[in-house]
Amino acid sequence: MKRRDYFVLFLSGIMVYGAFALLQKVPGYMDAEYYFGQGIQLVTAHNLNEHFIWNFLNDPAALPVAGFSFWLPFTSFLSAAGMWLTGSTSFFAGRIFFILMAAGIVPITAKLAYYFTDKRRGAWLTGGLAIFSGLFFPYLTITDTFTPFMFLGGLFFLLLLEIQELPSRSKKEYVFWGVFGIVAGLMTLTRSDGFLWVLGGFLGIFLLNRKNLVSTKIIFLCILFLFGFGLVMLPWYLRNYQLYGGILPPGNGLMLWLTKYDDLFVYPYSLISTNNWLSQGYLSIVNDRLSAIWLNVKTLLSAGGVVLLWPLMAIGVWKNRKQLPIIVGMVMLTMIFLVMSIIFPYAGERGGFFHSLSALQPLLWALVPCGLDALVQWGVDHRNWKTDRAWKMFGSALVSLAGCLSVFMMFTKLQNGVEGVPWNETQQTARMVDAEIIEKTDNKEGIVMVNNPPGYTLATGRMSVMIPSSGPEAVLSVCNDYSIDFLVVDNERGEIKELLAENGPLESTFKLLYENGSVWVYEYRR
């Protein structure tokens, strides 16, 4: 592969992702709204404060709260960088670096494939698969963690290859391990499970030096790796220590003891405990994890395996099973799968594993040409296929299949959104609700309790708080503790509407201001 090939692949990625990005006018769902909104906060207010509360795990005192106590900031930093560069806070400006990164994934993946196959056609095939990324396609052009995590994951394996190919005693190895630590640090600053990739880095060091495990070189490489990691993460850990008295916010550990996904929104946070987790019974604990395992297997085959390409990937893994990137990659895949299925099953099955899988996707795509090589060779040996002709036919078919799936996924999401609302209409309801509140009460600053606080605050600028999931007493407690003025209920929180309709504590404290059949707006009467 020549540099020109990689440049053409990169340019093709920019054209495809840039064109489809124009179809997405707004972030579309809570995660992307969160990171984009916090990017705006960073650019306009020059701080990381959040003017909303979307969970209560870290016992927030009052609005605004310190930002990124649960999710991590690198995605918002990228969004803010695009806004700073352009001088605009538009959604497209906030995605400039995401589009560039999405395009950058293409040549990185092609480079990995060229290493495994040593064939230009294999690299081009993989580049096509990275451009038309299947189930990931609608998410690589928005402000979510998919794009930076996939880009950094690709760099992780590319650096591993570069280090492996260096001549012995090359001084570049020491520089590369420092850079490797920076990449692992950025992955940790992107997602909580990014820290697992630090373990992947240590695994790479030990595997590359397995003939002499007890040596000063291994110790020095580990120090260099940790130095690079510390350059990225130490400022963030010091900030957390100043705020929380520890390098991690204390409430995040409660994720271990959820009994269902909605426990994430329990109030007060003290209701989440080890005893409560054990009280559900071992049968329920095991069943929930088996369910998560099954759902994550389906995600692995459909998203990671691009529905039909996983057999070719599996062949590629087997053919290259002794290669360092494959060993590290499969260990990381196993580790991530187990963490997202057994330790955090509810987050894992609700999209956590899908997000985590993105870091491994460049490696998985790069293995497809290896599997196709094996398939074509079988046809040559048993069916008199012609190698070049078969490669062109199957390679074109695979990219076309991925392209059709990607376009289908994009337009399906544009039409139906993530939660049944057309993608580009996801902020309209919040704006309409806020206009009704202002018209009927002339209250422009009162705090709203709603099911998607980051999205509501992004759309309206009004402070907002999550509706708790622990019953009517919790709703009243949140209203009093956080000075709530209004409650907005949609069809996703039908249980709250039922509680309001009953002759109970909520019915007497909330006055209906507005309803249109899909959303109900109440004023809280103290």
XYZ file of C-alpha atoms in Angstrom:
526
model
C 0.000 0.000 0.000
C 1.222 3.445 -0.922
C 0.538 6.610 1.004
C -1.691 7.706 -1.822
C -3.965 4.724 -1.190
C -4.366 5.630 2.462
C -5.030 9.267 1.556
C -7.731 8.256 -0.947
C -9.360 6.051 1.686
C -9.258 8.905 4.203
C -10.725 11.340 1.673
C -13.458 8.819 0.790
C -14.308 8.524 4.488
C -14.602 12.306 4.811
C -16.904 12.481 1.794
C -19.214 9.678 2.938
C -19.374 10.580 6.611
C -19.515 14.299 5.909
C -22.422 13.863 3.495
C -24.472 11.689 5.844
C -23.664 13.938 8.803
C -25.603 16.705 7.045
C -28.762 14.609 7.425
C -28.464 14.604 11.226
C -29.500 18.038 12.438
C -29.495 17.295 16.183
C -27.748 14.780 18.472
C -30.801 12.496 18.523
C -30.640 10.850 21.971
C -29.504 11.499 25.528
C -25.859 10.379 25.364
C -25.042 12.502 22.336
C -27.046 15.435 23.742
C -25.067 15.191 26.973
C -21.644 15.369 25.321
C -22.651 18.081 22.848
C -24.286 20.198 25.544
C -21.239 19.914 27.767
C -19.046 20.905 24.839
C -21.119 24.077 24.512
C -20.808 24.644 28.267
C -17.036 24.387 28.024
C -16.804 26.834 25.122
C -19.308 29.411 26.369
C -18.966 29.263 30.165
C -15.396 27.895 30.327
C -16.280 25.322 32.980
C -17.539 21.732 33.200
C -20.640 22.365 35.308
C -23.834 20.519 34.459
C -27.125 22.432 34.619
C -29.027 19.188 34.935
C -29.027 16.080 37.111
C -29.575 12.815 35.271
C -28.776 10.377 38.092
C -28.381 10.635 41.856
C -25.524 8.177 42.472
C -23.099 10.831 43.705
C -25.690 12.629 45.859
C -25.694 15.989 44.005
C -26.373 18.842 46.407
C -27.940 21.472 44.146
C -27.894 22.734 40.588
C -25.578 23.309 38.865
C -23.417 20.304 39.717
C -19.822 19.393 38.943
C -19.656 17.861 35.495
C -18.724 14.341 34.448
C -19.219 12.625 37.767
C -20.488 9.558 35.883
C -19.512 9.827 32.223
C -16.050 11.004 31.147
C -15.107 14.246 29.368
C -12.938 13.497 26.323
C -15.917 13.302 23.942
C -17.067 16.748 25.062
C -13.504 18.057 24.746
C -13.530 16.962 21.096
C -16.879 18.623 20.510
C -15.696 21.823 22.179
C -12.536 21.796 20.042
C -14.629 21.881 16.874
C -16.703 24.770 18.196
C -13.618 26.661 19.310
C -11.979 26.143 15.905
C -14.985 27.458 13.972
C -16.231 30.047 16.440
C -19.663 28.448 16.283
C -21.717 26.341 18.696
C -23.684 24.655 15.920
C -24.125 20.898 15.961
C -22.065 20.506 12.784
C -19.201 22.534 14.295
C -19.300 20.268 17.329
C -18.841 17.243 15.051
C -15.904 18.347 12.911
C -13.367 16.223 14.773
C -15.786 13.308 14.930
C -16.103 13.309 11.137
C -12.317 13.556 10.768
C -11.827 10.719 13.254
C -14.455 8.573 11.521
C -12.558 9.110 8.267
C -9.255 8.400 10.042
C -10.541 5.000 11.147
C -10.604 3.962 7.472
C -6.846 4.102 6.673
C -5.991 2.788 10.157
C -8.154 -0.266 9.537
C -6.736 -0.690 6.035
C -3.207 -0.593 7.476
C -4.099 -3.364 9.935
C -5.553 -5.478 7.114
C -2.466 -4.961 4.956
C -0.336 -6.308 7.777
C -2.425 -9.488 8.060
C -2.809 -10.136 4.317
C 0.109 -8.291 2.667
C -2.301 -7.616 -0.193
C -3.499 -4.242 -1.434
C -6.931 -5.637 -2.295
C -7.365 -6.820 1.292
C -6.614 -3.329 2.615
C -9.065 -1.740 0.176
C -11.770 -4.237 1.111
C -11.286 -3.453 4.784
C -11.275 0.269 4.072
C -14.647 -0.124 2.378
C -16.020 -1.967 5.406
C -14.743 0.798 7.701
C -16.445 3.457 5.573
C -19.735 1.542 5.548
C -19.601 0.502 9.179
C -22.930 -1.294 9.476
C -24.772 -0.828 12.762
C -22.169 1.723 13.865
C -22.753 3.934 10.815
C -25.428 6.314 12.213
C -23.399 6.878 15.384
C -19.958 7.728 13.972
C -21.034 11.210 12.858
C -22.488 12.406 16.170
C -21.157 13.492 19.551
C -21.029 10.118 21.286
C -18.122 7.952 22.448
C -18.302 5.546 19.479
C -16.023 7.544 17.185
C -13.155 8.458 19.554
C -13.226 4.987 21.132
C -13.077 3.251 17.742
C -10.352 5.590 16.495
C -8.250 5.113 19.626
C -8.839 1.351 19.557
C -7.527 1.269 16.004
C -4.462 3.262 17.063
C -3.955 0.851 19.962
C -3.590 -2.142 17.635
C -1.643 -0.185 15.028
C 0.908 0.860 17.659
C 1.112 -2.725 18.853
C 2.003 -3.799 15.319
C 4.537 -1.007 14.889
C 6.278 -1.961 18.141
C 6.269 -5.626 17.198
C 7.879 -4.897 13.835
C 10.661 -2.710 15.235
C 14.171 -4.180 15.062
C 15.547 -5.396 18.366
C 17.116 -2.762 20.603
C 15.484 0.048 18.649
C 15.180 3.205 20.734
C 11.891 3.970 19.008
C 10.301 1.234 21.107
C 10.579 3.390 24.212
C 8.943 6.353 22.483
C 6.161 4.114 21.162
C 5.363 2.741 24.615
C 5.032 6.271 25.938
C 2.634 7.094 23.103
C 0.883 3.800 23.789
C 0.241 4.985 27.345
C -1.225 8.244 26.035
C -3.634 6.288 23.818
C -4.688 4.106 26.774
C -5.131 7.280 28.825
C -7.355 8.881 26.202
C -9.442 5.700 26.058
C -9.835 5.883 29.840
C -10.793 9.562 29.547
C -13.449 8.582 26.993
C -15.207 5.689 28.756
C -14.993 4.077 32.183
C -14.217 0.696 30.617
C -11.333 2.370 28.801
C -9.248 1.514 31.836
C -9.384 -2.127 30.730
C -7.145 -1.126 27.834
C -4.425 -0.238 30.327
C -4.421 -3.938 31.186
C -4.212 -4.643 27.444
C -1.121 -2.461 27.274
C 0.570 -4.353 30.090
C -0.359 -7.620 28.374
C 1.342 -6.394 25.191
C 4.518 -5.531 27.114
C 4.716 -8.965 28.746
C 3.938 -10.874 25.549
C 6.574 -9.001 23.581
C 9.154 -9.727 26.292
C 7.917 -13.143 27.413
C 11.340 -14.730 26.897
C 12.754 -12.588 29.664
C 9.922 -11.718 32.042
C 12.202 -10.807 34.918
C 14.179 -7.891 33.517
C 14.793 -4.206 34.018
C 13.543 -3.603 30.470
C 10.014 -4.747 31.325
C 9.987 -2.541 34.397
C 11.207 0.440 32.348
C 8.622 -0.147 29.610
C 5.854 -0.351 32.200
C 7.039 2.926 33.702
C 7.056 4.597 30.261
C 3.586 3.232 29.548
C 2.287 4.511 32.883
C 4.001 7.857 32.298
C 2.075 8.322 29.048
C -1.125 7.244 30.781
C -0.446 9.665 33.635
C 0.087 12.610 31.284
C -3.565 12.233 30.256
C -5.262 10.990 33.407
C -3.344 12.560 36.293
C -4.948 16.036 35.865
C -8.374 14.418 35.795
C -7.672 12.269 38.842
C -6.384 15.315 40.747
C -9.558 17.201 39.852
C -11.664 14.287 41.105
C -9.641 14.093 44.298
C -10.259 17.765 44.941
C -14.016 17.344 44.397
C -14.665 13.906 45.887
C -11.674 13.024 48.028
C -10.720 10.179 45.689
C -9.611 9.628 42.102
C -13.114 8.341 41.219
C -16.508 9.713 42.298
C -17.667 7.446 45.152
C -21.193 6.827 43.907
C -20.090 5.131 40.686
C -19.289 1.959 42.619
C -23.009 1.577 43.273
C -23.354 0.369 39.676
C -22.191 -3.014 40.973
C -25.375 -3.415 43.010
C -28.122 -2.523 40.546
C -31.003 -5.004 40.388
C -32.336 -3.535 37.132
C -31.332 -0.743 34.766
C -33.827 1.743 36.245
C -32.020 1.511 39.598
C -29.575 3.940 37.999
C -32.217 6.641 38.667
C -33.129 5.642 42.227
C -33.465 8.382 44.838
C -32.001 8.474 47.394
C -28.868 6.664 46.286
C -28.709 4.831 49.643
C -31.483 2.517 48.409
C -28.829 0.859 46.241
C -26.828 -1.506 48.432
C -25.225 -4.926 48.597
C -28.020 -6.188 50.866
C -30.690 -5.017 48.431
C -28.820 -6.721 45.583
C -28.637 -9.994 47.506
C -32.302 -9.790 48.497
C -33.433 -10.357 44.919
C -32.240 -13.958 45.181
C -29.502 -15.878 43.415
C -31.848 -17.188 40.733
C -32.717 -13.672 39.617
C -29.057 -12.626 39.714
C -28.032 -15.563 37.507
C -30.982 -15.154 35.098
C -30.236 -11.468 34.551
C -26.636 -12.259 33.675
C -27.582 -15.079 31.339
C -29.970 -12.695 29.600
C -27.194 -10.105 29.269
C -24.823 -12.743 27.886
C -27.340 -13.723 25.205
C -28.111 -10.120 24.226
C -24.412 -9.259 24.075
C -23.702 -12.325 21.909
C -26.316 -11.033 19.468
C -24.684 -7.592 19.554
C -21.282 -9.152 18.883
C -22.574 -11.019 15.820
C -24.785 -8.264 14.421
C -22.684 -5.147 15.139
C -19.192 -6.574 15.516
C -19.712 -9.242 12.877
C -21.658 -6.948 10.509
C -24.480 -9.555 10.592
C -22.972 -11.953 8.020
C -19.217 -11.311 8.151
C -18.463 -12.928 11.502
C -17.565 -16.345 9.956
C -14.848 -14.647 7.878
C -13.642 -12.813 10.987
C -13.532 -16.085 12.916
C -11.411 -17.670 10.172
C -9.122 -14.638 10.276
C -8.718 -14.997 14.034
C -7.808 -18.675 13.664
C -5.320 -18.083 10.836
C -3.563 -15.342 12.827
C -4.037 -16.785 16.306
C -0.327 -16.572 17.114
C -0.059 -12.901 16.129
C 0.340 -10.467 19.021
C -2.576 -8.152 18.056
C -4.925 -11.139 17.811
C -3.896 -12.529 21.197
C -4.309 -9.124 22.864
C -7.490 -8.395 20.926
C -9.193 -11.656 21.838
C -8.202 -11.297 25.494
C -9.640 -7.772 25.476
C -12.833 -8.938 23.739
C -13.300 -11.692 26.322
C -12.616 -9.314 29.198
C -14.995 -6.639 27.909
C -17.694 -9.211 27.179
C -17.496 -10.649 30.696
C -17.433 -7.235 32.374
C -20.444 -6.015 30.385
C -22.361 -9.270 30.846
C -21.604 -10.327 34.421
C -20.357 -7.316 36.392
C -22.461 -4.616 34.689
C -25.176 -6.637 32.922
C -27.868 -3.952 32.833
C -25.619 -1.269 31.369
C -24.055 -3.849 29.053
C -27.302 -5.028 27.504
C -28.626 -1.457 27.220
C -25.839 -0.371 24.878
C -22.741 -0.494 27.065
C -21.293 -3.519 25.284
C -22.143 -1.995 21.889
C -20.166 1.121 22.859
C -17.271 -0.916 24.265
C -17.105 -3.147 21.203
C -16.325 -0.150 18.995
C -12.683 -0.138 20.155
C -12.195 -3.661 18.755
C -14.026 -3.055 15.504
C -11.014 -1.958 13.399
C -9.265 -5.229 14.272
C -12.374 -7.282 13.478
C -12.813 -5.596 10.092
C -9.123 -6.146 9.319
C -9.602 -9.911 9.693
C -12.297 -10.169 7.015
C -9.810 -10.329 4.085
C -8.013 -13.205 5.843
C -11.243 -15.159 5.975
C -12.074 -14.260 2.383
C -8.627 -15.441 1.290
C -9.347 -18.809 2.864
C -12.783 -18.998 1.225
C -11.428 -18.105 -2.218
C -8.588 -20.593 -1.864
C -11.103 -23.315 -1.022
C -13.014 -22.408 -4.187
C -9.815 -22.493 -6.244
C -8.935 -25.949 -4.884
C -12.399 -27.525 -5.078
C -14.512 -25.511 -7.580
C -11.970 -24.245 -10.111
C -12.516 -20.623 -9.138
C -10.175 -17.976 -10.512
C -8.537 -16.122 -7.635
C -8.686 -12.571 -9.022
C -12.198 -12.954 -10.351
C -13.503 -14.500 -7.130
C -11.828 -11.817 -5.042
C -13.340 -9.008 -7.082
C -16.778 -10.599 -7.020
C -16.885 -11.426 -3.305
C -15.015 -8.295 -2.206
C -17.415 -6.040 -4.115
C -20.376 -7.979 -2.750
C -19.187 -7.623 0.847
C -18.670 -3.860 0.573
C -22.024 -3.510 -1.202
C -23.703 -5.525 1.542
C -22.102 -3.347 4.211
C -23.072 -0.223 2.263
C -26.720 -1.284 1.983
C -26.848 -2.158 5.688
C -25.230 1.154 6.643
C -27.561 3.280 4.529
C -30.552 1.278 5.770
C -29.492 1.830 9.380
C -28.949 5.550 8.820
C -32.349 6.170 7.243
C -34.099 3.901 9.736
C -32.637 5.916 12.597
C -33.490 9.196 10.865
C -37.087 8.047 10.501
C -37.602 6.287 13.828
C -34.836 7.677 16.015
C -33.410 5.699 18.897
C -36.629 5.687 20.925
C -39.394 5.940 18.319
C -39.204 9.695 17.645
C -37.768 10.830 14.277
C -34.103 11.727 14.818
C -34.354 15.374 13.825
C -37.520 15.965 15.864
C -36.132 14.831 19.220
C -35.736 18.384 20.586
C -39.040 19.750 19.297
C -41.124 18.359 22.159
C -38.874 19.957 24.774
C -39.093 23.335 23.059
C -42.875 23.038 22.703
C -43.256 22.069 26.370
C -41.096 24.972 27.488
C -43.110 27.395 25.375
C -46.321 26.117 27.010
C -44.836 26.501 30.492
C -43.805 30.096 29.790
C -47.169 30.952 28.208
C -49.224 29.532 31.095
C -47.040 30.562 34.046
C -44.612 33.212 32.759
C -41.912 31.176 34.527
C -38.748 31.158 32.431
C -36.261 29.775 34.932
C -38.095 27.227 37.082
C -36.476 23.781 37.275
C -38.151 20.959 35.339
C -38.253 17.290 36.282
C -38.139 15.263 33.065
C -37.083 11.899 31.647
C -34.141 13.290 29.636
C -32.525 16.175 31.519
C -29.449 16.618 29.260
C -31.686 16.801 26.180
C -34.204 19.159 27.785
C -31.509 21.538 29.010
C -29.770 21.482 25.630
C -33.021 22.270 23.802
C -34.332 24.976 26.164
C -31.473 26.208 28.360
C -33.611 25.515 31.440
C -32.224 23.522 34.386
C -33.670 20.029 34.720
C -33.607 16.938 36.916
C -34.281 13.265 36.194
C -37.595 11.726 37.318
C -36.557 9.183 39.973
C -37.527 5.552 39.533
C -38.278 4.661 43.161
C -41.940 5.569 43.595
C -44.098 8.582 44.571
C -42.188 9.353 47.771
C -38.979 9.690 45.744
C -40.685 12.039 43.282
C -41.833 14.296 46.119
C -38.424 14.155 47.802
C -36.637 15.204 44.616
C -39.153 18.016 44.087
C -38.469 19.367 47.563
C -34.723 18.742 47.679
C -33.995 20.303 44.276
C -36.712 23.010 44.193
C -38.601 21.524 41.254
C -41.310 23.710 39.696
C -42.600 21.544 36.846
C -42.953 17.868 35.976
C -42.963 16.669 32.351
C -44.155 13.109 31.772
C -44.077 11.283 28.443
C -45.142 7.803 27.382
C -41.789 6.375 28.465
C -42.683 7.120 32.069
C -46.251 5.871 32.010
C -45.979 4.656 35.597
C -45.612 8.272 36.772
C -48.768 9.265 34.911
C -50.623 6.396 36.566
C -49.447 7.561 39.977
C -50.639 11.074 39.178
C -54.052 9.750 38.181
C -54.489 7.873 41.455
C -55.923 9.519 44.525
C -52.538 9.588 46.265
C -49.796 11.973 47.360
C -48.810 12.975 43.816
C -52.343 13.752 42.627
C -52.816 16.406 45.288
C -49.467 18.148 44.763
C -49.317 18.469 40.973
C -51.577 20.644 38.835
C -52.001 19.707 35.167
C -50.956 22.591 32.940
C -50.936 21.019 29.495
C -51.311 17.691 27.704
C -51.451 16.599 24.083
C -51.832 12.817 24.268
C -48.099 12.050 24.345
C -46.769 14.468 26.953
C -48.252 15.812 30.192
C -46.951 18.933 31.959
C -47.657 19.554 35.641
C -46.884 22.388 38.019
C -45.653 21.387 41.453
C -47.642 22.999 44.272
C -45.679 23.244 47.489
